[in-house]
Structure formats: C-alpha cells, structure tokens
Tab-separated table of C-alpha atoms in Angstrom:
chain	number	residue	atom	x	y	z
A	21	UNK	CA	-10.178	-14.436	7.023
A	22	UNK	CA	-6.882	-13.058	8.303
A	23	UNK	CA	-6.294	-11.362	4.981
A	24	UNK	CA	-9.796	-9.892	4.837
A	25	UNK	CA	-9.297	-8.490	8.330
A	26	UNK	CA	-5.908	-7.050	7.333
A	27	UNK	CA	-7.399	-5.369	4.263
A	28	UNK	CA	-10.297	-3.973	6.313
A	29	UNK	CA	-7.808	-2.553	8.835
A	30	UNK	CA	-5.869	-0.956	5.977
A	31	UNK	CA	-8.968	0.771	4.625
A	32	UNK	CA	-10.219	1.800	8.066
A	33	UNK	CA	-6.915	3.379	9.113
A	34	UNK	CA	-6.251	5.331	5.923
A	35	UNK	CA	-7.408	8.942	6.477
A	36	UNK	CA	-8.069	9.527	2.752
A	37	UNK	CA	-10.720	6.768	2.779
A	38	UNK	CA	-12.512	8.322	5.756
A	39	UNK	CA	-12.407	11.809	4.240
A	40	UNK	CA	-13.802	10.519	0.949
A	41	UNK	CA	-16.737	8.706	2.554
A	42	UNK	CA	-17.627	11.526	4.949
A	43	UNK	CA	-17.142	14.107	2.197
A	44	UNK	CA	-19.502	12.175	-0.069
A	45	UNK	CA	-22.142	12.083	2.667
A	46	UNK	CA	-21.787	15.845	3.243
A	47	UNK	CA	-22.217	16.543	-0.474
A	48	UNK	CA	-25.290	14.258	-0.518
A	49	UNK	CA	-26.984	16.321	2.175
A	50	UNK	CA	-26.103	19.632	0.491
A	51	UNK	CA	-27.209	18.565	-2.986
A	52	UNK	CA	-30.374	16.819	-1.833
A	53	UNK	CA	-31.383	19.972	-0.002
A	54	UNK	CA	-30.580	22.257	-2.933
A	55	UNK	CA	-31.194	20.368	-6.173
A	56	UNK	CA	-34.655	20.227	-7.670
A	57	UNK	CA	-33.943	16.933	-9.430
A	58	UNK	CA	-32.677	14.382	-6.904
A	59	UNK	CA	-31.741	11.614	-9.309
A	60	UNK	CA	-29.427	13.943	-11.250
A	61	UNK	CA	-27.769	14.988	-8.018
A	62	UNK	CA	-27.295	11.384	-6.897
A	63	UNK	CA	-25.845	10.110	-10.131
A	64	UNK	CA	-23.635	13.137	-10.723
A	65	UNK	CA	-21.113	14.416	-8.193
A	66	UNK	CA	-21.696	11.610	-5.677
A	67	UNK	CA	-20.494	9.110	-8.214
A	68	UNK	CA	-17.141	10.906	-8.207
A	69	UNK	CA	-16.888	10.206	-4.469
A	70	UNK	CA	-17.244	6.467	-5.025
A	71	UNK	CA	-14.834	6.512	-7.970
A	72	UNK	CA	-12.253	8.123	-5.685
A	73	UNK	CA	-12.994	5.622	-2.910
A	74	UNK	CA	-12.292	2.603	-5.129
A	75	UNK	CA	-9.300	4.244	-6.714
A	76	UNK	CA	-7.591	5.206	-3.458
A	77	UNK	CA	-8.196	1.730	-2.034
A	78	UNK	CA	-6.141	0.339	-4.936
A	79	UNK	CA	-3.438	2.955	-5.462
A	80	UNK	CA	-2.625	3.606	-1.767
A	81	UNK	CA	-1.048	0.152	-1.836
A	82	UNK	CA	1.652	1.533	-4.131
A	83	UNK	CA	2.571	4.479	-1.888
A	84	UNK	CA	5.463	4.264	0.563
A	85	UNK	CA	6.425	0.832	-0.749
A	86	UNK	CA	3.488	-0.731	1.128
A	87	UNK	CA	2.937	-3.280	-1.655
A	88	UNK	CA	6.197	-4.994	-0.659
A	89	UNK	CA	5.010	-5.324	2.938
A	90	UNK	CA	1.696	-6.724	1.709
A	91	UNK	CA	3.221	-9.308	-0.611
A	92	UNK	CA	5.864	-10.456	1.862
A	93	UNK	CA	3.150	-10.996	4.496
A	94	UNK	CA	0.619	-12.416	2.016
A	95	UNK	CA	2.430	-13.766	-1.048
A	96	UNK	CA	-0.498	-15.735	-2.490
A	97	UNK	CA	-1.478	-13.014	-4.856
A	98	UNK	CA	-4.865	-14.258	-6.041
A	99	UNK	CA	-6.084	-14.719	-2.456
A	100	UNK	CA	-4.693	-11.337	-1.471
A	101	UNK	CA	-6.419	-9.579	-4.354
A	102	UNK	CA	-9.740	-11.283	-3.606
A	103	UNK	CA	-9.399	-10.155	0.038
A	104	UNK	CA	-8.800	-6.588	-1.180
A	105	UNK	CA	-11.920	-6.522	-3.320
A	106	UNK	CA	-13.913	-8.221	-0.550
A	107	UNK	CA	-12.834	-5.650	2.040
A	108	UNK	CA	-13.669	-2.805	-0.329
A	109	UNK	CA	-17.174	-4.194	-0.894
A	110	UNK	CA	-17.646	-4.613	2.868
A	111	UNK	CA	-17.041	-0.901	3.467
A	112	UNK	CA	-18.653	0.349	0.238
A	113	UNK	CA	-22.087	-1.236	0.694
A	114	UNK	CA	-22.859	0.524	4.000
A	115	UNK	CA	-21.267	3.748	2.707
A	116	UNK	CA	-23.512	3.627	-0.376
A	117	UNK	CA	-26.586	2.699	1.678
A	118	UNK	CA	-26.013	5.635	4.013
A	119	UNK	CA	-25.528	7.948	1.015
A	120	UNK	CA	-28.867	6.897	-0.464
A	121	UNK	CA	-30.584	7.063	2.938
A	122	UNK	CA	-29.279	10.597	3.533
A	123	UNK	CA	-30.567	11.639	0.114
A	124	UNK	CA	-33.968	10.123	0.860
A	125	UNK	CA	-34.250	11.734	4.284
A	126	UNK	CA	-33.282	15.214	3.117
A	127	UNK	CA	-35.134	15.334	-0.199
A	128	UNK	CA	-38.023	12.983	0.517
A	129	UNK	CA	-37.426	11.080	-2.723
A	130	UNK	CA	-36.011	7.568	-2.773
A	131	UNK	CA	-33.294	6.415	-5.181
A	132	UNK	CA	-32.509	3.004	-3.705
A	133	UNK	CA	-31.149	1.645	-6.980
A	134	UNK	CA	-28.275	4.102	-6.780
A	135	UNK	CA	-26.636	2.128	-3.934
A	136	UNK	CA	-25.893	-0.817	-6.231
A	137	UNK	CA	-24.666	1.511	-8.948
A	138	UNK	CA	-22.258	3.182	-6.511
A	139	UNK	CA	-20.939	-0.200	-5.324
A	140	UNK	CA	-20.311	-1.492	-8.859
A	141	UNK	CA	-18.614	1.768	-9.822
A	142	UNK	CA	-16.348	1.599	-6.760
A	143	UNK	CA	-15.172	-1.894	-7.644
A	144	UNK	CA	-14.556	-0.881	-11.277
A	145	UNK	CA	-12.492	2.106	-10.082
A	146	UNK	CA	-10.501	-0.250	-7.837
A	147	UNK	CA	-9.698	-2.451	-10.828
A	148	UNK	CA	-8.580	0.556	-12.878
A	149	UNK	CA	-6.385	1.715	-9.974
A	150	UNK	CA	-4.836	-1.767	-9.743
A	151	UNK	CA	-3.943	-1.581	-13.416
A	152	UNK	CA	-2.427	1.925	-13.398
A	153	UNK	CA	-1.054	1.755	-9.801
A	154	UNK	CA	-1.107	5.551	-9.895
A	155	UNK	CA	-3.950	7.748	-8.697
A	156	UNK	CA	-3.815	10.706	-11.035
A	157	UNK	CA	-3.875	9.055	-14.502
A	158	UNK	CA	-6.604	6.671	-13.353
A	159	UNK	CA	-8.642	9.508	-11.863
A	160	UNK	CA	-8.395	11.594	-15.021
A	161	UNK	CA	-9.407	8.605	-17.152
A	162	UNK	CA	-12.355	7.614	-14.941
A	163	UNK	CA	-13.701	11.151	-14.567
A	164	UNK	CA	-13.320	11.745	-18.319
A	165	UNK	CA	-15.288	8.587	-19.065
A	166	UNK	CA	-18.042	8.898	-16.467
A	167	UNK	CA	-18.591	12.656	-16.846
A	168	UNK	CA	-17.686	13.466	-20.466
A	169	UNK	CA	-17.436	10.459	-22.795
A	170	UNK	CA	-20.280	8.440	-21.226
A	171	UNK	CA	-22.854	11.271	-21.165
A	172	UNK	CA	-21.862	12.264	-24.724
A	173	UNK	CA	-22.363	8.719	-26.009
A	174	UNK	CA	-25.577	7.934	-24.135
A	175	UNK	CA	-28.052	9.770	-26.431
A	176	UNK	CA	-26.077	9.069	-29.614
A	177	UNK	CA	-25.289	5.361	-29.882
A	178	UNK	CA	-27.730	2.443	-30.155
A	179	UNK	CA	-25.750	0.262	-27.692
A	180	UNK	CA	-25.732	3.030	-25.061
A	181	UNK	CA	-27.448	0.955	-22.422
A	182	UNK	CA	-24.681	-1.654	-22.547
A	183	UNK	CA	-21.921	0.834	-21.749
A	184	UNK	CA	-19.717	0.783	-18.656
A	185	UNK	CA	-21.659	3.503	-16.861
A	186	UNK	CA	-25.040	1.834	-17.198
A	187	UNK	CA	-27.015	1.846	-13.930
A	188	UNK	CA	-28.667	-1.421	-14.980
A	189	UNK	CA	-27.370	-4.292	-12.791
A	190	UNK	CA	-27.419	-6.800	-15.651
A	191	UNK	CA	-24.984	-4.574	-17.509
A	192	UNK	CA	-22.939	-3.288	-14.558
A	193	UNK	CA	-22.282	-6.749	-13.103
A	194	UNK	CA	-20.453	-8.202	-16.143
A	195	UNK	CA	-18.469	-4.973	-16.570
A	196	UNK	CA	-17.423	-5.157	-12.920
A	197	UNK	CA	-16.452	-8.825	-13.303
A	198	UNK	CA	-14.372	-8.130	-16.412
A	199	UNK	CA	-12.580	-5.154	-14.844
A	200	UNK	CA	-11.848	-7.090	-11.641
A	201	UNK	CA	-10.516	-10.062	-13.631
A	202	UNK	CA	-8.130	-7.793	-15.521
A	203	UNK	CA	-6.994	-6.202	-12.248
A	204	UNK	CA	-6.443	-9.649	-10.757
A	205	UNK	CA	-4.423	-10.903	-13.729
A	206	UNK	CA	-2.162	-7.850	-13.574
A	207	UNK	CA	-1.766	-8.126	-9.796
A	208	UNK	CA	-0.874	-11.809	-10.059
A	209	UNK	CA	1.742	-11.576	-12.776
A	210	UNK	CA	3.461	-8.218	-12.569
A	211	UNK	CA	6.664	-7.503	-10.662
A	212	UNK	CA	5.641	-5.646	-7.526
B	7	UNK	CA	33.609	-13.445	16.333
B	8	UNK	CA	32.891	-17.116	15.615
B	9	UNK	CA	29.392	-18.374	16.330
B	10	UNK	CA	29.179	-20.538	19.446
B	11	UNK	CA	28.031	-23.610	17.619
B	12	UNK	CA	28.877	-25.739	14.654
B	13	UNK	CA	27.414	-25.343	11.237
B	14	UNK	CA	24.777	-27.803	10.221
B	15	UNK	CA	25.343	-29.968	7.173
B	16	UNK	CA	23.503	-28.474	4.246
B	17	UNK	CA	21.796	-30.080	1.326
B	18	UNK	CA	20.613	-27.954	-1.557
B	19	UNK	CA	17.070	-26.848	-1.029
B	20	UNK	CA	16.608	-28.776	2.180
B	21	UNK	CA	15.354	-27.308	5.418
B	22	UNK	CA	17.583	-28.053	8.353
B	23	UNK	CA	16.160	-28.844	11.757
B	24	UNK	CA	18.430	-30.738	14.055
B	25	UNK	CA	17.490	-32.113	17.440
B	26	UNK	CA	20.032	-33.234	19.962
B	27	UNK	CA	17.471	-34.466	22.461
B	28	UNK	CA	15.316	-36.906	20.532
B	29	UNK	CA	15.440	-40.621	21.297
B	30	UNK	CA	18.000	-42.413	19.190
B	31	UNK	CA	19.504	-39.117	18.175
B	32	UNK	CA	22.959	-39.524	16.716
B	33	UNK	CA	23.573	-35.809	16.614
B	34	UNK	CA	26.880	-35.060	18.321
B	35	UNK	CA	26.972	-32.933	21.450
B	36	UNK	CA	27.174	-29.252	20.677
B	37	UNK	CA	24.625	-29.316	17.890
B	38	UNK	CA	21.554	-27.321	18.663
B	39	UNK	CA	18.002	-27.214	17.390
B	40	UNK	CA	18.006	-24.805	14.503
B	41	UNK	CA	15.021	-22.644	13.746
B	42	UNK	CA	16.597	-21.192	10.624
B	43	UNK	CA	15.587	-21.575	7.037
B	44	UNK	CA	17.882	-22.401	4.182
B	45	UNK	CA	17.965	-19.842	1.379
B	46	UNK	CA	19.013	-21.298	-1.980
B	47	UNK	CA	19.426	-19.148	-5.052
B	48	UNK	CA	20.090	-21.328	-8.066
B	49	UNK	CA	21.092	-20.113	-11.539
B	50	UNK	CA	18.899	-17.020	-11.289
B	51	UNK	CA	18.799	-14.820	-14.354
B	52	UNK	CA	16.687	-11.692	-14.697
B	53	UNK	CA	16.155	-9.700	-17.857
B	54	UNK	CA	14.399	-6.348	-18.040
B	55	UNK	CA	13.741	-5.554	-21.641
B	56	UNK	CA	16.963	-6.340	-23.444
B	57	UNK	CA	19.114	-5.728	-20.378
B	58	UNK	CA	20.306	-8.692	-18.345
B	59	UNK	CA	20.547	-7.490	-14.775
B	60	UNK	CA	21.278	-10.870	-13.157
B	61	UNK	CA	23.273	-13.576	-14.916
B	62	UNK	CA	23.070	-17.101	-13.508
B	63	UNK	CA	23.404	-16.268	-9.823
B	64	UNK	CA	23.824	-19.161	-7.378
B	65	UNK	CA	24.450	-18.941	-3.659
B	66	UNK	CA	23.083	-20.056	-0.337
B	67	UNK	CA	22.477	-18.444	3.019
B	68	UNK	CA	22.517	-20.919	5.866
B	69	UNK	CA	20.903	-21.155	9.305
B	70	UNK	CA	23.032	-19.912	12.170
B	71	UNK	CA	25.016	-17.616	9.884
B	72	UNK	CA	24.916	-13.960	8.947
B	73	UNK	CA	25.479	-13.804	5.205
B	74	UNK	CA	26.412	-10.511	3.567
B	75	UNK	CA	25.554	-9.781	-0.017
B	76	UNK	CA	28.054	-7.184	-1.198
B	77	UNK	CA	28.403	-5.203	-4.369
B	78	UNK	CA	28.377	-1.706	-5.868
B	79	UNK	CA	25.097	0.147	-6.413
B	80	UNK	CA	23.308	-1.314	-9.406
B	81	UNK	CA	25.106	-4.667	-9.174
B	82	UNK	CA	21.809	-6.504	-8.666
B	83	UNK	CA	21.617	-6.955	-4.884
B	84	UNK	CA	18.112	-5.580	-4.452
B	85	UNK	CA	16.858	-7.371	-7.578
B	86	UNK	CA	18.098	-10.674	-6.170
B	87	UNK	CA	16.419	-10.093	-2.810
B	88	UNK	CA	13.167	-9.116	-4.548
B	89	UNK	CA	13.199	-12.385	-6.503
B	90	UNK	CA	13.914	-14.347	-3.306
B	91	UNK	CA	10.896	-12.665	-1.669
B	92	UNK	CA	8.625	-13.366	-4.617
B	93	UNK	CA	8.158	-9.668	-5.387
B	94	UNK	CA	9.750	-10.037	-8.827
B	95	UNK	CA	9.817	-13.101	-11.070
B	96	UNK	CA	13.138	-14.500	-12.267
B	97	UNK	CA	13.469	-14.929	-16.024
B	98	UNK	CA	15.003	-18.324	-15.244
B	99	UNK	CA	16.387	-20.160	-12.232
B	100	UNK	CA	14.969	-20.739	-8.760
B	101	UNK	CA	15.028	-18.962	-5.420
B	102	UNK	CA	13.894	-21.243	-2.598
B	103	UNK	CA	13.339	-21.048	1.138
B	104	UNK	CA	13.640	-24.498	2.709
B	105	UNK	CA	13.075	-25.917	-0.733
B	106	UNK	CA	9.938	-23.982	-1.669
B	107	UNK	CA	9.383	-20.686	-3.496
B	108	UNK	CA	8.364	-17.796	-1.255
B	109	UNK	CA	4.781	-17.718	-2.545
B	110	UNK	CA	4.246	-21.299	-1.401
B	111	UNK	CA	5.465	-20.912	2.179
B	112	UNK	CA	2.863	-22.269	4.587
B	113	UNK	CA	3.315	-19.441	7.081
B	114	UNK	CA	5.316	-16.640	5.429
B	115	UNK	CA	5.172	-14.163	8.337
B	116	UNK	CA	6.717	-16.682	10.747
B	117	UNK	CA	9.209	-18.004	8.199
B	118	UNK	CA	10.649	-14.836	6.665
B	119	UNK	CA	10.850	-11.208	7.731
B	120	UNK	CA	12.122	-8.689	5.203
B	121	UNK	CA	13.195	-5.073	5.318
B	122	UNK	CA	13.733	-3.474	1.936
B	123	UNK	CA	14.261	0.206	1.151
B	124	UNK	CA	12.290	2.703	3.262
B	125	UNK	CA	9.629	1.796	5.803
B	126	UNK	CA	7.274	-0.212	3.584
B	127	UNK	CA	4.430	1.723	5.203
B	128	UNK	CA	1.909	4.228	3.838
B	129	UNK	CA	2.859	7.714	4.971
B	130	UNK	CA	-0.543	8.723	6.254
B	131	UNK	CA	-1.039	5.751	8.548
B	132	UNK	CA	0.342	5.635	12.100
B	133	UNK	CA	3.204	3.258	12.829
B	134	UNK	CA	0.943	1.227	15.099
B	135	UNK	CA	-1.846	0.986	12.501
B	136	UNK	CA	0.707	-0.261	9.970
B	137	UNK	CA	1.926	-3.002	12.294
B	138	UNK	CA	-1.637	-3.957	13.218
B	139	UNK	CA	-2.635	-4.819	9.668
B	140	UNK	CA	0.583	-6.740	9.044
B	141	UNK	CA	-0.035	-8.692	12.270
B	142	UNK	CA	-3.606	-9.399	11.145
B	143	UNK	CA	-2.413	-10.651	7.756
B	144	UNK	CA	0.005	-13.052	9.421
B	145	UNK	CA	-2.386	-14.208	12.141
B	146	UNK	CA	-0.017	-12.767	14.758
B	147	UNK	CA	-1.608	-11.811	18.133
B	148	UNK	CA	-2.168	-8.085	18.583
B	149	UNK	CA	-0.030	-7.988	21.744
B	150	UNK	CA	3.000	-8.728	19.587
B	151	UNK	CA	2.655	-5.261	18.008
B	152	UNK	CA	3.584	-3.621	21.313
B	153	UNK	CA	6.465	-6.066	21.787
B	154	UNK	CA	8.097	-5.249	18.453
B	155	UNK	CA	7.499	-1.495	18.921
B	156	UNK	CA	9.327	-1.771	22.234
B	157	UNK	CA	12.066	-3.893	20.682
B	158	UNK	CA	12.943	-1.378	17.944
B	159	UNK	CA	12.479	1.653	20.214
B	160	UNK	CA	9.376	3.114	18.562
B	161	UNK	CA	6.898	2.600	21.427
B	162	UNK	CA	6.647	6.331	22.175
B	163	UNK	CA	6.176	7.288	18.523
B	164	UNK	CA	3.755	4.549	17.513
B	165	UNK	CA	0.727	6.854	17.321
B	166	UNK	CA	2.442	9.352	15.043
B	167	UNK	CA	1.922	9.200	11.312
B	168	UNK	CA	4.710	7.610	9.291
B	169	UNK	CA	5.195	10.822	7.293
B	170	UNK	CA	6.579	12.479	10.427
B	171	UNK	CA	9.193	9.757	10.967
B	172	UNK	CA	12.888	10.297	10.317
B	173	UNK	CA	14.697	7.988	7.897
B	174	UNK	CA	16.025	5.949	10.815
B	175	UNK	CA	12.577	5.648	12.421
B	176	UNK	CA	11.151	4.451	9.109
B	177	UNK	CA	13.809	1.740	8.990
B	178	UNK	CA	12.980	0.742	12.560
B	179	UNK	CA	9.306	0.480	11.641
B	180	UNK	CA	10.209	-1.742	8.690
B	181	UNK	CA	12.246	-3.945	11.017
B	182	UNK	CA	9.389	-4.067	13.550
B	183	UNK	CA	7.032	-5.324	10.823
B	184	UNK	CA	9.596	-7.940	9.773
B	185	UNK	CA	9.886	-9.200	13.364
B	186	UNK	CA	6.142	-9.555	14.048
B	187	UNK	CA	6.194	-13.292	13.326
B	188	UNK	CA	9.587	-13.808	15.056
B	189	UNK	CA	10.690	-15.353	11.753
B	190	UNK	CA	13.327	-18.019	11.096
B	191	UNK	CA	14.843	-15.934	8.322
B	192	UNK	CA	15.620	-12.219	8.143
B	193	UNK	CA	16.322	-10.583	4.792
B	194	UNK	CA	17.580	-7.006	5.005
B	195	UNK	CA	18.451	-4.638	2.184
B	196	UNK	CA	21.071	-2.148	3.383
B	197	UNK	CA	20.023	-2.426	7.039
B	198	UNK	CA	22.395	0.225	8.383
B	199	UNK	CA	21.316	2.869	5.862
B	200	UNK	CA	19.759	5.802	7.695
B	201	UNK	CA	20.643	4.531	11.162
B	202	UNK	CA	22.687	6.579	13.622
B	203	UNK	CA	25.837	5.038	15.162
B	204	UNK	CA	23.840	3.795	18.138
B	205	UNK	CA	21.312	2.182	15.801
B	206	UNK	CA	24.080	0.556	13.772
B	207	UNK	CA	25.618	-0.902	16.877
B	208	UNK	CA	22.226	-2.122	18.058
B	209	UNK	CA	21.384	-3.841	14.786
B	210	UNK	CA	24.807	-5.460	14.600
B	211	UNK	CA	24.346	-7.060	18.018
B	212	UNK	CA	20.758	-7.925	17.186
B	213	UNK	CA	21.660	-9.747	13.970
B	214	UNK	CA	24.488	-11.650	15.671
B	215	UNK	CA	22.000	-12.779	18.332
B	216	UNK	CA	19.551	-13.935	15.650
B	217	UNK	CA	22.243	-16.060	14.041
B	218	UNK	CA	23.426	-17.344	17.420
B	219	UNK	CA	19.908	-18.660	18.044
B	220	UNK	CA	20.182	-20.674	14.835
B	221	UNK	CA	18.259	-18.318	12.579
B	222	UNK	CA	19.256	-17.250	9.088
B	223	UNK	CA	20.264	-13.667	8.313
B	224	UNK	CA	20.891	-12.394	4.788
B	225	UNK	CA	21.777	-8.737	4.410
B	226	UNK	CA	22.943	-6.623	1.531
B	227	UNK	CA	25.375	-3.827	2.182
B	228	UNK	CA	27.986	-1.553	0.789
B	229	UNK	CA	29.248	-0.554	4.222
B	230	UNK	CA	32.317	-2.735	4.288
B	231	UNK	CA	33.475	-1.795	7.784
B	232	UNK	CA	30.167	-2.953	9.249
B	233	UNK	CA	30.311	-6.177	7.336
B	234	UNK	CA	33.663	-7.305	8.684
B	235	UNK	CA	32.404	-6.947	12.240
B	236	UNK	CA	29.057	-8.639	11.735
B	237	UNK	CA	29.053	-11.411	9.181
B	238	UNK	CA	30.129	-15.040	8.787
B	239	UNK	CA	29.715	-15.541	5.056
B	240	UNK	CA	30.147	-13.198	2.130
B	241	UNK	CA	28.768	-13.198	-1.404
B	242	UNK	CA	30.208	-10.536	-3.701
B	243	UNK	CA	28.218	-9.531	-6.778
B	244	UNK	CA	29.289	-7.226	-9.587
B	245	UNK	CA	27.244	-6.345	-12.675
B	246	UNK	CA	24.797	-9.179	-12.102
B	247	UNK	CA	27.419	-11.881	-11.597
B	248	UNK	CA	28.842	-13.437	-8.474
B	249	UNK	CA	32.561	-12.756	-8.293
B	250	UNK	CA	33.331	-14.388	-4.941
B	251	UNK	CA	31.622	-16.307	-2.176
B	252	UNK	CA	32.617	-18.154	0.956
B	253	UNK	CA	33.303	-17.488	4.594
B	254	UNK	CA	34.576	-14.010	5.444
B	255	UNK	CA	38.150	-15.275	5.846
B	256	UNK	CA	37.996	-17.181	2.548
B	257	UNK	CA	36.833	-14.126	0.636
B	258	UNK	CA	39.318	-11.803	2.319
B	259	UNK	CA	42.047	-14.353	1.501
B	260	UNK	CA	45.345	-12.692	0.700
B	261	UNK	CA	43.822	-9.252	0.296
B	262	UNK	CA	44.311	-8.392	3.965
B	263	UNK	CA	40.903	-6.801	4.509
B	264	UNK	CA	37.365	-7.118	3.183
B	265	UNK	CA	37.739	-3.633	1.722
B	266	UNK	CA	40.801	-4.565	-0.315
B	267	UNK	CA	39.169	-7.814	-1.383
B	268	UNK	CA	36.002	-5.983	-2.415
B	269	UNK	CA	37.789	-3.473	-4.635
B	270	UNK	CA	40.011	-6.135	-6.158
B	271	UNK	CA	36.968	-8.305	-6.941
B	272	UNK	CA	34.676	-5.568	-8.250
B	273	UNK	CA	37.301	-3.948	-10.435
B	274	UNK	CA	38.285	-1.142	-8.073
B	275	UNK	CA	36.711	2.269	-7.615
B	276	UNK	CA	34.738	3.205	-10.675
C-alpha cells in the first residue's frame, strides 16, 4: 500500500500529468460541440491524450535520475512495477469516465464503451514507455501505429479485429496483459 | 581524528549489533550499541559488452567508520556503488548489506540512504513533493519531510520546482531524501561535488557524527584533501581493480600524504 500511495503521489504532483488530463477534457468539450460524428471525435484525438498520459507516467521515471531514488527506496522491482501500473489505472479510470461524461453532456450522444478503450490504451502506452524509457521514440511509434498503421490495416486485413487498437475488450485485455508483462520483465532485469 | 569508540569485530557478511547493557553481557566497557550495517563487496566483476569495468573487487565498509572509495574518473567507483544498491547487476560476485543483497532488505529506507549523481528528483516536481513520495514509499511519517528539509537547509526552498535549484541545492535534496529513514548506512557518490565551502564543511562534520553514532558511511571521492580530514578507512580503485585498502594511515604508509599515496597507487597523473 505504501508503494501504491507513493506512485499516486508521483502522478498527482507531476504537472505534465495534470496538463494532459485537463487538456484532454478541454479537447473533448470542443470536439463534442463541433464534430457531427461523436464516435469519430472520441476515438480520434482524445486517444492521443491517453497515449501521452500512459507514456509520461512511465518515462518521467527516467528523468532527473528519479529511477535511482525509486529503486533505492523500493528495490523489489516486481512489486514496484505493479504499484506503478495500479496507480496509473487508479487515475486513468476516473479521467476516462469524466472524458466520456463530458462528451455525452455536450453532444447528447453516449459512448460509454470508450472509457474502457482509453484505459487499456493508457496501460499499453505505459508498457511501451517502460520499454523505451524515452518519451519521444515511444510517442512517435505509438502515434504512428494508432493513427496511421492501424487505420490503414483495419479495412484491408482479415484479422483486423484482433489488432492492438481494437476497441473490443476481449481483444484489448490480452494485448494489455502482454504489453504489461513485457514492461515488467524489462523493468525487473535491466540495469537502472 | 580518531573515533571515540572501538571498532567492532567483523565477520564477513554479518550484521553487527553490540549491546553493553544486556544481562550477562560480556562486552567490555567502551563498546556501544551500533546501529550501522556492514557492507561487504565480494569478488564483484562487471562486464558491459566485451569491456570488463570491474575485476574481482572485494572490500568492506564497517559500522562506526567513514570509508572512502577513491580512484580516478572512470575507475569504477560509481559502478560499484550502483551494484551495491541493486541498481545494476554484477556479472559475478556479491554485494551484501548485513549479509543480504539490497533488494532483499526488509526495510530499505531505514537501512540504507544513498546519494548518487544529481538530485535524483524529477525537475518539474517541487522539492517537498519529491520527498513526500519517497517518504510514502518507505512508510516514513510525513512530519519527517520537514525535519530533513530543515536539516539540509532547504526548508525555505521546498515549494520551488527542482529545475530552479542550483547544483548544490540539488545535492542537498538528494541528501534529504537519503536521510528520510534515518538510515544505518549512508552511501554517497562524490558528496562534496557542487557544494560550496560552507556545505563541504557541514557535510564533513555531519558524516563524522554519523560514524560516531555507530553508523556506516561509504563515500566515493576524488577530492583528496577532503578525504584526509574526514575518513577512517580508504579503498583505492584504479581501472576496475582495487590497488590498496586499509585504514587511512595504512594506505598513506610511507608516502607522506594521501595525495602522494593516491598518485603512486594509481600510476600518477594521466
């Protein structure tokens, strides 16, 4: 519990996390008011907000040598990583729920399923950030996949609905589990 | 400046806690309860790619002593400390604190405090916010954050973001985080780097006091003048190998000064 609280404090006191969440909410209101097709608006630019949220949560650890402070205070790496993912989920779920609620209030159309999609995507982005440890390469890769490669593949391949960016929970959950396991293995074994 | 107490007997990998007050105690007068932890580096080798950066290092840092780890830049001082702290994995050999690897310490924040390069804090957080999460991770009461801020002289700057700190303030913040758990062992990489003369004097007195209370202090340095005035034991490393170790007077030996000894042992100015 101590570690979960520490990771929550880290996320809550990092300005970039606050800006990302509030920025995503602002964009939700603007797009929901302007766009004729709400589901497109929700799954498009807002997704980028949650990708950035998960990514920053992971890569901020590697700025200013903070990872050393973390691992000296909490050297059991598996536990520490689980606490990180747990804390991220704790702040992402309400952030995603508010995003969907704002969209519903402004546009009058409900897209409740999007909240789960945002949460899964955030955790996948966190895993990618844990693997690269650097924000920019991970961001370029994630944006390229979710906004270029994924949409290009969707209408063209027969297995499209099993791809990483599927909004279907039965597909997103295993992808999230695999990505998080890879992130955990790297976090456990690599020199900090 | 000899410490005002005797050295405890040391066994490899054993923690040392002596009591002079227990019933049936056969500890001679003058021995004190020691809070320190025993640091034992044994045959540590580290390879990165094809390069061997540490070659079979063995040394100990004992409770009640300030031990200096000396050597030129790139000799392997920081790598050794990182292995001791469980940040890096040794290719072979062991680095133990009271007989256990760092990652298996029951209460790491109260056992070991460490200050490596820089502040160890994210630049966009405030100093206080940084200390608060470290305290939370270690289960340290929140009130302790104000105590350590006061102790290192950062109380007035604690609500500023770390990016606005000077080099010296960053080092003080790192030290504050290391002291949150009032640990038995302090590990410091180049502690006087970035400090002004007043800060250097302060940390010298501070480290001597830690050792005098029976705690263990291991510091790396290339400031030889500071070392002579602060430390009890010396370990000299050059190109990943230990070239001398012992008490300060043993290592200085016939060389006259620690500076002469250092250059003789590390092959002179390169």
